[in-house]
Amino acid sequence: MMYHIKNKHPDSVPNDGVSVATHAEVTELISRMIEKDLLPISVVTGDGFRELLAYTVHNYKVPSAGDITRLIEGHFHEKVEELVGQLGRVEKAALTADVWTALPFHVYITVSCSFITEEWQGRSAVLQTHKLPPDSHHTADKVTERLLEIVQNWGLTGKVTACVHNNTADALSAHACARVTWDYATCFATTLQLAVNDGLSEDLVHVIVAAEKLVEHFIHNLVAGEALAQKQVQMCLPQHKLIRSHKARWDTICDMFERLLEQRWAIKAVLSDRMITNRQEARALEIGDDCWQIIENFTPVLATLKWATTVISAESEVSISNIYPITFSLTQTHLVPKENDVDQVSEFKLKVQKSLRTYMEVDSNDLASKPALIASILDPRHKHLGFLTPAGRLAAKVKLHELVSKQDVITSTVSTKDEQQETPVTPDISRVPLPSQMRSDTKNTMMLLLGDNYSSSYATDSEAQVDYYLRDIAPSLDINPLDWWRVNGPRFPKLATLARHYLCIPGVSLPSLLSEAGQTFATMRTRLSPDQIDMMIFVNRNL
């Protein structure tokens, strides 16, 4: 009877309390799937996809590609409207510009923005993705044109503090910089990549190539892979697969070396077993003891650099203010050669140290004006700038006073009633009639001459507010500076405004791309149609 009912009268079959999705709900889920996984919209026209839905959803009519496109466009416009409202309430924001390439040789720029809300919550969103012309001779001007256009389209004119770019050589032409009102900040991940590349000598490259060849053997040779898994069990080693490095990401070299060191003796056992690896093959694959020593000595250095990238790339934390403290820590401590370092590693440390100092301009007379250093002094964890020389700290303090003074000029231009009350104006005593009782009152006379805020608390005087902030005890390194400012902002209102302006700047361009999920996204976005790439990336990254 139940068989007959299910086949002849499916609508009357009870669903045991489980709700059945409606046609509209299924269509909505399909559009969300395409957005989240960055699938081509044409996936809905595939025969396999239609067969799957026909089998799993009763009487469901698969929508056309046009229907799904219109649905995604609806999501796109909803998110645009929501983001426009958020940005309208923002006083300052930072941009990130990620230039990337999709096959066949299409160059795109994805522009994102970051800002801090009134509740001291960090927020970021993708704004637009544009295709750049193939003419490389005008890259800087074309990038600048796109940035100015995007800033205007989103109502951010005059609100941008800085732009973090992953290709500053193209962005920082003299002509391009003259056209914008914001500062440019270097993507720290890109800088570190360049510094590491500078440090790789021929000997280190030879070791890396030999390691890659060994890993490829165990990945592609099924017999060797199975034998390695058996040796791991016999030797009570973690049953991990070897990791392949990627040329575009130096940090994967560290991952590859760490896994090779973990599985070193299992690997040697497989290469020594003539039932699995013949003598000629083993001779070509084996890594000498001197190379293993380099790997063992080199890996902790790479791990330290990788940790630095991880900290700067964290999306949930303020990252821009960590750049210079970490840079100085690397150059002054971690990249200083040690007695037990092999020659190749000592040379690597010195080269990377030199490159970092050059790229980050740590010896520049203009260091105090860099957005990353301003952010450091506005981060209560780093405000004492212990990594700088006394002269460097003084220059940074002078710069902070200068920024607060500019902030005073801006607020006085607005001429709000509260600001007029907070900033006293000393009257011209030549035009003020002095009553007889005031002439005999020294206190009142001094107040008239010097102003009644002369000896007031720090919170009412801009310069003293800066001094009081800098003398205040620094919190521990594990606190979120935005949480600190949420609590202490009322004590230092002028500095709190500046903190909101500078701490919103990310340390890298599109930080999530450095994560595993971000790498998956970077791969998926290259398959999108140029006609829909802006809309699809926007809805995907602003979910």
Short mmCIF file of N, CA, C and O in Angstrom, two decimals, residues 44-151:
data_model
loop_
_atom_site.label_atom_id
_atom_site.label_comp_id
_atom_site.label_asym_id
_atom_site.label_seq_id
_atom_site.Cartn_x
_atom_site.Cartn_y
_atom_site.Cartn_z
N VAL A 44 23.73 25.87 -14.34
CA VAL A 44 22.32 25.45 -14.27
C VAL A 44 21.82 24.88 -15.58
O VAL A 44 20.74 24.27 -15.63
N THR A 45 22.59 25.06 -16.65
CA THR A 45 22.17 24.52 -17.95
C THR A 45 22.74 23.13 -18.19
O THR A 45 22.41 22.50 -19.20
N GLY A 46 23.61 22.66 -17.30
CA GLY A 46 24.22 21.35 -17.49
C GLY A 46 23.24 20.20 -17.30
O GLY A 46 22.38 20.25 -16.41
N ASP A 47 23.39 19.15 -18.10
CA ASP A 47 22.47 18.01 -18.01
C ASP A 47 22.61 17.29 -16.67
O ASP A 47 21.60 16.87 -16.07
N GLY A 48 23.84 17.15 -16.19
CA GLY A 48 24.03 16.45 -14.92
C GLY A 48 23.37 17.20 -13.77
O GLY A 48 22.76 16.59 -12.88
N PHE A 49 23.48 18.52 -13.77
CA PHE A 49 22.88 19.33 -12.72
C PHE A 49 21.36 19.20 -12.75
O PHE A 49 20.70 19.06 -11.71
N ARG A 50 20.80 19.21 -13.95
CA ARG A 50 19.34 19.08 -14.07
C ARG A 50 18.86 17.70 -13.65
O ARG A 50 17.81 17.56 -13.02
N GLU A 51 19.63 16.66 -13.97
CA GLU A 51 19.27 15.31 -13.54
C GLU A 51 19.29 15.19 -12.01
O GLU A 51 18.41 14.55 -11.42
N LEU A 52 20.29 15.79 -11.41
CA LEU A 52 20.40 15.76 -9.94
C LEU A 52 19.17 16.40 -9.30
O LEU A 52 18.58 15.83 -8.37
N LEU A 53 18.79 17.59 -9.76
CA LEU A 53 17.65 18.28 -9.17
C LEU A 53 16.35 17.54 -9.46
O LEU A 53 15.45 17.50 -8.61
N ALA A 54 16.22 16.98 -10.65
CA ALA A 54 15.00 16.24 -10.98
C ALA A 54 14.82 15.03 -10.06
O ALA A 54 13.69 14.65 -9.71
N TYR A 55 15.94 14.44 -9.64
CA TYR A 55 15.89 13.27 -8.77
C TYR A 55 15.65 13.65 -7.31
O TYR A 55 14.94 12.95 -6.58
N THR A 56 16.22 14.76 -6.87
CA THR A 56 16.17 15.12 -5.45
C THR A 56 15.01 16.03 -5.09
O THR A 56 14.57 16.06 -3.93
N VAL A 57 14.52 16.86 -6.03
CA VAL A 57 13.44 17.81 -5.74
C VAL A 57 12.24 17.48 -6.63
O VAL A 57 12.32 17.59 -7.86
N HIS A 58 11.15 17.09 -6.00
CA HIS A 58 9.97 16.65 -6.74
C HIS A 58 9.33 17.81 -7.51
O HIS A 58 9.12 18.90 -6.97
N ASN A 59 9.08 17.56 -8.79
CA ASN A 59 8.39 18.53 -9.66
C ASN A 59 9.09 19.89 -9.73
O ASN A 59 8.44 20.92 -9.92
N TYR A 60 10.40 19.87 -9.57
CA TYR A 60 11.12 21.15 -9.62
C TYR A 60 11.53 21.48 -11.05
O TYR A 60 12.09 20.66 -11.77
N LYS A 61 11.24 22.69 -11.45
CA LYS A 61 11.61 23.17 -12.77
C LYS A 61 12.89 24.00 -12.63
O LYS A 61 12.89 25.05 -12.00
N VAL A 62 13.94 23.52 -13.21
CA VAL A 62 15.24 24.20 -13.09
C VAL A 62 15.17 25.56 -13.80
O VAL A 62 14.76 25.63 -14.96
N PRO A 63 15.56 26.63 -13.10
CA PRO A 63 15.50 27.95 -13.73
C PRO A 63 16.56 28.10 -14.82
O PRO A 63 17.55 27.37 -14.85
N SER A 64 16.34 29.04 -15.68
CA SER A 64 17.31 29.31 -16.75
C SER A 64 18.48 30.12 -16.20
O SER A 64 18.42 30.65 -15.08
N ALA A 65 19.55 30.22 -16.98
CA ALA A 65 20.71 31.02 -16.58
C ALA A 65 20.30 32.48 -16.38
O ALA A 65 20.80 33.16 -15.48
N GLY A 66 19.37 32.95 -17.21
CA GLY A 66 18.89 34.34 -17.08
C GLY A 66 18.17 34.56 -15.76
O GLY A 66 18.33 35.62 -15.13
N ASP A 67 17.37 33.58 -15.33
CA ASP A 67 16.66 33.70 -14.06
C ASP A 67 17.64 33.78 -12.89
O ASP A 67 17.47 34.61 -11.98
N ILE A 68 18.66 32.93 -12.91
CA ILE A 68 19.66 32.94 -11.84
C ILE A 68 20.45 34.24 -11.87
O ILE A 68 20.76 34.83 -10.82
N THR A 69 20.77 34.72 -13.06
CA THR A 69 21.51 35.99 -13.18
C THR A 69 20.72 37.12 -12.55
O THR A 69 21.28 37.95 -11.81
N ARG A 70 19.42 37.17 -12.85
CA ARG A 70 18.59 38.24 -12.28
C ARG A 70 18.51 38.13 -10.76
O ARG A 70 18.48 39.15 -10.05
N LEU A 71 18.49 36.91 -10.25
CA LEU A 71 18.43 36.71 -8.81
C LEU A 71 19.74 37.19 -8.14
O LEU A 71 19.72 37.88 -7.11
N ILE A 72 20.87 36.83 -8.75
CA ILE A 72 22.16 37.27 -8.21
C ILE A 72 22.31 38.78 -8.34
O ILE A 72 22.85 39.44 -7.43
N GLU A 73 21.82 39.34 -9.42
CA GLU A 73 21.84 40.80 -9.57
C GLU A 73 21.04 41.47 -8.46
O GLU A 73 21.42 42.53 -7.96
N GLY A 74 19.93 40.84 -8.08
CA GLY A 74 19.14 41.37 -6.96
C GLY A 74 19.94 41.38 -5.67
O GLY A 74 19.92 42.36 -4.92
N HIS A 75 20.65 40.25 -5.40
CA HIS A 75 21.51 40.20 -4.21
C HIS A 75 22.59 41.28 -4.29
O HIS A 75 22.92 41.92 -3.29
N PHE A 76 23.15 41.45 -5.48
CA PHE A 76 24.21 42.43 -5.68
C PHE A 76 23.73 43.83 -5.34
O PHE A 76 24.38 44.56 -4.59
N HIS A 77 22.57 44.22 -5.86
CA HIS A 77 22.05 45.57 -5.61
C HIS A 77 21.67 45.77 -4.14
O HIS A 77 21.84 46.86 -3.60
N GLU A 78 21.17 44.71 -3.48
CA GLU A 78 20.86 44.81 -2.06
C GLU A 78 22.12 45.07 -1.24
O GLU A 78 22.14 45.93 -0.35
N LYS A 79 23.18 44.34 -1.56
CA LYS A 79 24.43 44.51 -0.83
C LYS A 79 25.06 45.86 -1.12
O LYS A 79 25.66 46.48 -0.23
N VAL A 80 24.95 46.32 -2.36
CA VAL A 80 25.48 47.65 -2.71
C VAL A 80 24.78 48.72 -1.90
O VAL A 80 25.42 49.60 -1.31
N GLU A 81 23.45 48.64 -1.84
CA GLU A 81 22.68 49.63 -1.09
C GLU A 81 23.04 49.61 0.39
O GLU A 81 23.19 50.66 1.03
N GLU A 82 23.21 48.41 0.94
CA GLU A 82 23.57 48.28 2.35
C GLU A 82 24.95 48.87 2.63
O GLU A 82 25.15 49.59 3.60
N LEU A 83 25.91 48.59 1.73
CA LEU A 83 27.27 49.08 1.91
C LEU A 83 27.35 50.59 1.73
O LEU A 83 28.09 51.26 2.46
N VAL A 84 26.60 51.13 0.79
CA VAL A 84 26.57 52.58 0.60
C VAL A 84 26.11 53.27 1.88
O VAL A 84 26.65 54.30 2.30
N GLY A 85 25.08 52.69 2.53
CA GLY A 85 24.60 53.25 3.79
C GLY A 85 25.66 53.21 4.87
O GLY A 85 25.82 54.18 5.63
N GLN A 86 26.41 52.10 4.95
CA GLN A 86 27.47 51.99 5.96
C GLN A 86 28.58 53.01 5.70
O GLN A 86 29.04 53.69 6.63
N LEU A 87 29.01 53.12 4.45
CA LEU A 87 30.10 54.03 4.12
C LEU A 87 29.69 55.49 4.29
O LEU A 87 30.54 56.35 4.53
N GLY A 88 28.41 55.77 4.16
CA GLY A 88 27.95 57.13 4.36
C GLY A 88 28.12 57.60 5.79
O GLY A 88 28.22 58.81 6.05
N ARG A 89 28.17 56.65 6.73
CA ARG A 89 28.34 57.00 8.15
C ARG A 89 29.80 56.96 8.59
O ARG A 89 30.11 57.22 9.75
N VAL A 90 30.69 56.60 7.68
CA VAL A 90 32.10 56.46 8.01
C VAL A 90 32.83 57.79 7.82
O VAL A 90 32.63 58.48 6.82
N GLU A 91 33.67 58.12 8.79
CA GLU A 91 34.44 59.36 8.68
C GLU A 91 35.69 59.17 7.85
O GLU A 91 36.05 60.02 7.03
N LYS A 92 36.39 58.05 8.04
CA LYS A 92 37.59 57.74 7.27
C LYS A 92 37.61 56.25 6.96
O LYS A 92 37.08 55.43 7.70
N ALA A 93 38.26 55.91 5.83
CA ALA A 93 38.39 54.52 5.42
C ALA A 93 39.74 54.33 4.75
O ALA A 93 40.42 55.28 4.39
N ALA A 94 40.13 53.07 4.61
CA ALA A 94 41.37 52.73 3.90
C ALA A 94 41.03 51.84 2.72
O ALA A 94 40.05 51.08 2.76
N LEU A 95 41.81 51.93 1.67
CA LEU A 95 41.62 51.11 0.49
C LEU A 95 42.71 50.04 0.41
O LEU A 95 43.82 50.23 0.91
N THR A 96 42.39 48.93 -0.21
CA THR A 96 43.41 47.96 -0.61
C THR A 96 43.19 47.68 -2.09
O THR A 96 42.05 47.55 -2.55
N ALA A 97 44.28 47.61 -2.84
CA ALA A 97 44.21 47.36 -4.27
C ALA A 97 45.00 46.09 -4.58
O ALA A 97 46.21 46.05 -4.38
N ASP A 98 44.29 45.06 -5.01
CA ASP A 98 44.91 43.78 -5.32
C ASP A 98 44.91 43.58 -6.83
O ASP A 98 43.85 43.44 -7.45
N VAL A 99 46.09 43.62 -7.42
CA VAL A 99 46.22 43.40 -8.87
C VAL A 99 46.52 41.93 -9.10
O VAL A 99 47.46 41.39 -8.53
N TRP A 100 45.72 41.27 -9.94
CA TRP A 100 45.88 39.84 -10.16
C TRP A 100 45.61 39.50 -11.62
O TRP A 100 45.05 40.31 -12.36
N THR A 101 46.02 38.31 -12.00
CA THR A 101 45.93 37.89 -13.39
C THR A 101 45.10 36.64 -13.51
O THR A 101 45.22 35.71 -12.72
N ALA A 102 44.23 36.63 -14.52
CA ALA A 102 43.43 35.45 -14.85
C ALA A 102 43.75 35.06 -16.29
O ALA A 102 44.08 35.91 -17.12
N LEU A 103 43.67 33.79 -16.56
CA LEU A 103 43.92 33.34 -17.93
C LEU A 103 42.75 33.72 -18.83
O LEU A 103 41.60 33.72 -18.38
N PRO A 104 42.97 34.03 -20.09
CA PRO A 104 44.29 34.13 -20.73
C PRO A 104 44.85 35.54 -20.62
O PRO A 104 44.47 36.43 -21.39
N PHE A 105 45.68 35.78 -19.63
CA PHE A 105 46.43 37.02 -19.45
C PHE A 105 45.53 38.25 -19.29
O PHE A 105 45.83 39.31 -19.82
N HIS A 106 44.44 38.07 -18.58
CA HIS A 106 43.59 39.22 -18.22
C HIS A 106 44.06 39.74 -16.88
O HIS A 106 44.16 38.99 -15.91
N VAL A 107 44.33 41.04 -16.81
CA VAL A 107 44.78 41.65 -15.57
C VAL A 107 43.63 42.42 -14.93
O VAL A 107 42.97 43.23 -15.60
N TYR A 108 43.37 42.14 -13.66
CA TYR A 108 42.27 42.78 -12.94
C TYR A 108 42.80 43.50 -11.70
O TYR A 108 43.88 43.17 -11.19
N ILE A 109 42.02 44.44 -11.24
CA ILE A 109 42.29 45.06 -9.95
C ILE A 109 41.03 44.97 -9.11
O ILE A 109 39.94 45.36 -9.56
N THR A 110 41.16 44.40 -7.92
CA THR A 110 40.05 44.32 -6.97
C THR A 110 40.33 45.31 -5.84
O THR A 110 41.36 45.22 -5.18
N VAL A 111 39.41 46.24 -5.66
CA VAL A 111 39.57 47.28 -4.66
C VAL A 111 38.63 47.01 -3.49
O VAL A 111 37.43 46.81 -3.68
N SER A 112 39.19 46.99 -2.30
CA SER A 112 38.40 46.78 -1.08
C SER A 112 38.56 48.00 -0.18
O SER A 112 39.43 48.84 -0.40
N CYS A 113 37.71 48.09 0.82
CA CYS A 113 37.85 49.17 1.80
C CYS A 113 37.72 48.60 3.20
O CYS A 113 37.08 47.57 3.42
N SER A 114 38.37 49.26 4.14
CA SER A 114 38.30 48.88 5.55
C SER A 114 37.99 50.13 6.35
O SER A 114 38.44 51.23 6.01
N PHE A 115 37.23 49.95 7.41
CA PHE A 115 36.87 51.09 8.26
C PHE A 115 36.52 50.60 9.65
O PHE A 115 36.36 49.38 9.88
N ILE A 116 36.44 51.53 10.58
CA ILE A 116 36.09 51.22 11.97
C ILE A 116 34.77 51.91 12.29
O ILE A 116 34.64 53.12 12.07
N THR A 117 33.83 51.16 12.79
CA THR A 117 32.51 51.71 13.08
C THR A 117 32.53 52.56 14.33
O THR A 117 33.53 52.61 15.07
N GLU A 118 31.41 53.23 14.60
CA GLU A 118 31.30 54.05 15.80
C GLU A 118 31.43 53.20 17.06
O GLU A 118 31.82 53.71 18.12
N GLU A 119 31.12 51.90 16.96
CA GLU A 119 31.23 51.00 18.11
C GLU A 119 32.61 50.36 18.19
O GLU A 119 32.81 49.38 18.90
N TRP A 120 33.58 50.85 17.41
CA TRP A 120 34.94 50.34 17.37
C TRP A 120 35.00 48.89 16.91
O TRP A 120 35.73 48.07 17.46
N GLN A 121 34.23 48.61 15.88
CA GLN A 121 34.30 47.30 15.24
C GLN A 121 34.97 47.47 13.87
O GLN A 121 34.60 48.33 13.10
N GLY A 122 35.99 46.64 13.60
CA GLY A 122 36.65 46.70 12.31
C GLY A 122 35.80 46.03 11.24
O GLY A 122 35.27 44.94 11.46
N ARG A 123 35.65 46.66 10.11
CA ARG A 123 34.86 46.13 9.00
C ARG A 123 35.65 46.26 7.70
O ARG A 123 36.44 47.18 7.52
N SER A 124 35.40 45.32 6.78
CA SER A 124 36.02 45.40 5.46
C SER A 124 35.03 44.88 4.43
O SER A 124 34.16 44.06 4.74
N ALA A 125 35.13 45.39 3.22
CA ALA A 125 34.23 44.98 2.15
C ALA A 125 34.91 45.20 0.80
O ALA A 125 35.71 46.12 0.64
N VAL A 126 34.59 44.34 -0.15
CA VAL A 126 35.06 44.53 -1.51
C VAL A 126 34.17 45.58 -2.18
O VAL A 126 32.94 45.56 -2.02
N LEU A 127 34.79 46.50 -2.89
CA LEU A 127 34.03 47.54 -3.58
C LEU A 127 33.80 47.17 -5.05
O LEU A 127 32.67 46.99 -5.47
N GLN A 128 34.86 47.04 -5.80
CA GLN A 128 34.70 46.75 -7.22
C GLN A 128 35.91 45.99 -7.76
O GLN A 128 36.99 46.03 -7.18
N THR A 129 35.67 45.30 -8.88
CA THR A 129 36.73 44.62 -9.61
C THR A 129 36.70 45.11 -11.05
O THR A 129 35.64 45.10 -11.68
N HIS A 130 37.85 45.57 -11.54
CA HIS A 130 37.93 46.11 -12.90
C HIS A 130 39.03 45.40 -13.68
O HIS A 130 40.07 45.02 -13.12
N LYS A 131 38.80 45.28 -14.97
CA LYS A 131 39.84 44.75 -15.84
C LYS A 131 40.74 45.91 -16.28
O LYS A 131 40.26 46.96 -16.68
N LEU A 132 42.04 45.69 -16.17
CA LEU A 132 43.01 46.72 -16.57
C LEU A 132 43.45 46.49 -18.01
O LEU A 132 43.51 45.34 -18.47
N PRO A 133 43.75 47.55 -18.72
CA PRO A 133 44.21 47.40 -20.11
C PRO A 133 45.56 46.69 -20.15
O PRO A 133 46.35 46.79 -19.21
N PRO A 134 45.84 45.99 -21.23
CA PRO A 134 47.10 45.22 -21.31
C PRO A 134 48.34 46.07 -21.45
O PRO A 134 49.45 45.58 -21.31
N ASP A 135 48.20 47.36 -21.72
CA ASP A 135 49.34 48.24 -21.92
C ASP A 135 50.04 48.49 -20.60
O ASP A 135 49.58 49.27 -19.76
N SER A 136 51.17 47.83 -20.37
CA SER A 136 51.87 47.93 -19.09
C SER A 136 52.57 49.26 -18.89
O SER A 136 53.01 49.57 -17.78
N HIS A 137 52.71 50.06 -19.96
CA HIS A 137 53.44 51.32 -19.82
C HIS A 137 52.65 52.36 -19.03
O HIS A 137 53.19 53.36 -18.61
N HIS A 138 51.35 52.16 -18.90
CA HIS A 138 50.53 53.15 -18.21
C HIS A 138 49.82 52.54 -17.00
O HIS A 138 48.74 52.96 -16.64
N THR A 139 50.43 51.51 -16.41
CA THR A 139 49.79 50.80 -15.31
C THR A 139 49.48 51.73 -14.14
O THR A 139 48.37 51.71 -13.60
N ALA A 140 50.45 52.53 -13.73
CA ALA A 140 50.26 53.40 -12.57
C ALA A 140 49.11 54.37 -12.79
O ALA A 140 48.26 54.54 -11.91
N ASP A 141 49.07 55.01 -13.94
CA ASP A 141 48.00 55.96 -14.23
C ASP A 141 46.66 55.26 -14.32
O ASP A 141 45.64 55.80 -13.86
N LYS A 142 46.63 54.06 -14.91
CA LYS A 142 45.36 53.34 -15.04
C LYS A 142 44.84 52.90 -13.68
O LYS A 142 43.64 52.97 -13.40
N VAL A 143 45.76 52.43 -12.82
CA VAL A 143 45.36 52.04 -11.46
C VAL A 143 44.81 53.24 -10.71
O VAL A 143 43.77 53.17 -10.04
N THR A 144 45.49 54.38 -10.84
CA THR A 144 45.05 55.60 -10.16
C THR A 144 43.69 56.04 -10.67
O THR A 144 42.82 56.44 -9.88
N GLU A 145 43.48 55.97 -11.98
CA GLU A 145 42.18 56.34 -12.56
C GLU A 145 41.07 55.48 -11.97
O GLU A 145 39.99 55.98 -11.61
N ARG A 146 41.32 54.18 -11.89
CA ARG A 146 40.32 53.27 -11.35
C ARG A 146 40.04 53.59 -9.88
O ARG A 146 38.88 53.59 -9.44
N LEU A 147 41.09 53.83 -9.12
CA LEU A 147 40.91 54.13 -7.70
C LEU A 147 40.09 55.40 -7.51
O LEU A 147 39.16 55.44 -6.69
N LEU A 148 40.43 56.45 -8.25
CA LEU A 148 39.68 57.71 -8.13
C LEU A 148 38.22 57.53 -8.54
O LEU A 148 37.32 58.06 -7.90
N GLU A 149 38.02 56.75 -9.58
CA GLU A 149 36.64 56.49 -10.03
C GLU A 149 35.85 55.73 -8.98
O GLU A 149 34.69 56.06 -8.69
N ILE A 150 36.47 54.71 -8.39
CA ILE A 150 35.79 53.90 -7.37
C ILE A 150 35.50 54.72 -6.12
O ILE A 150 34.42 54.64 -5.53
N VAL A 151 36.48 55.53 -5.71
CA VAL A 151 36.29 56.39 -4.54
C VAL A 151 35.11 57.34 -4.75
O VAL A 151 34.28 57.53 -3.84
#
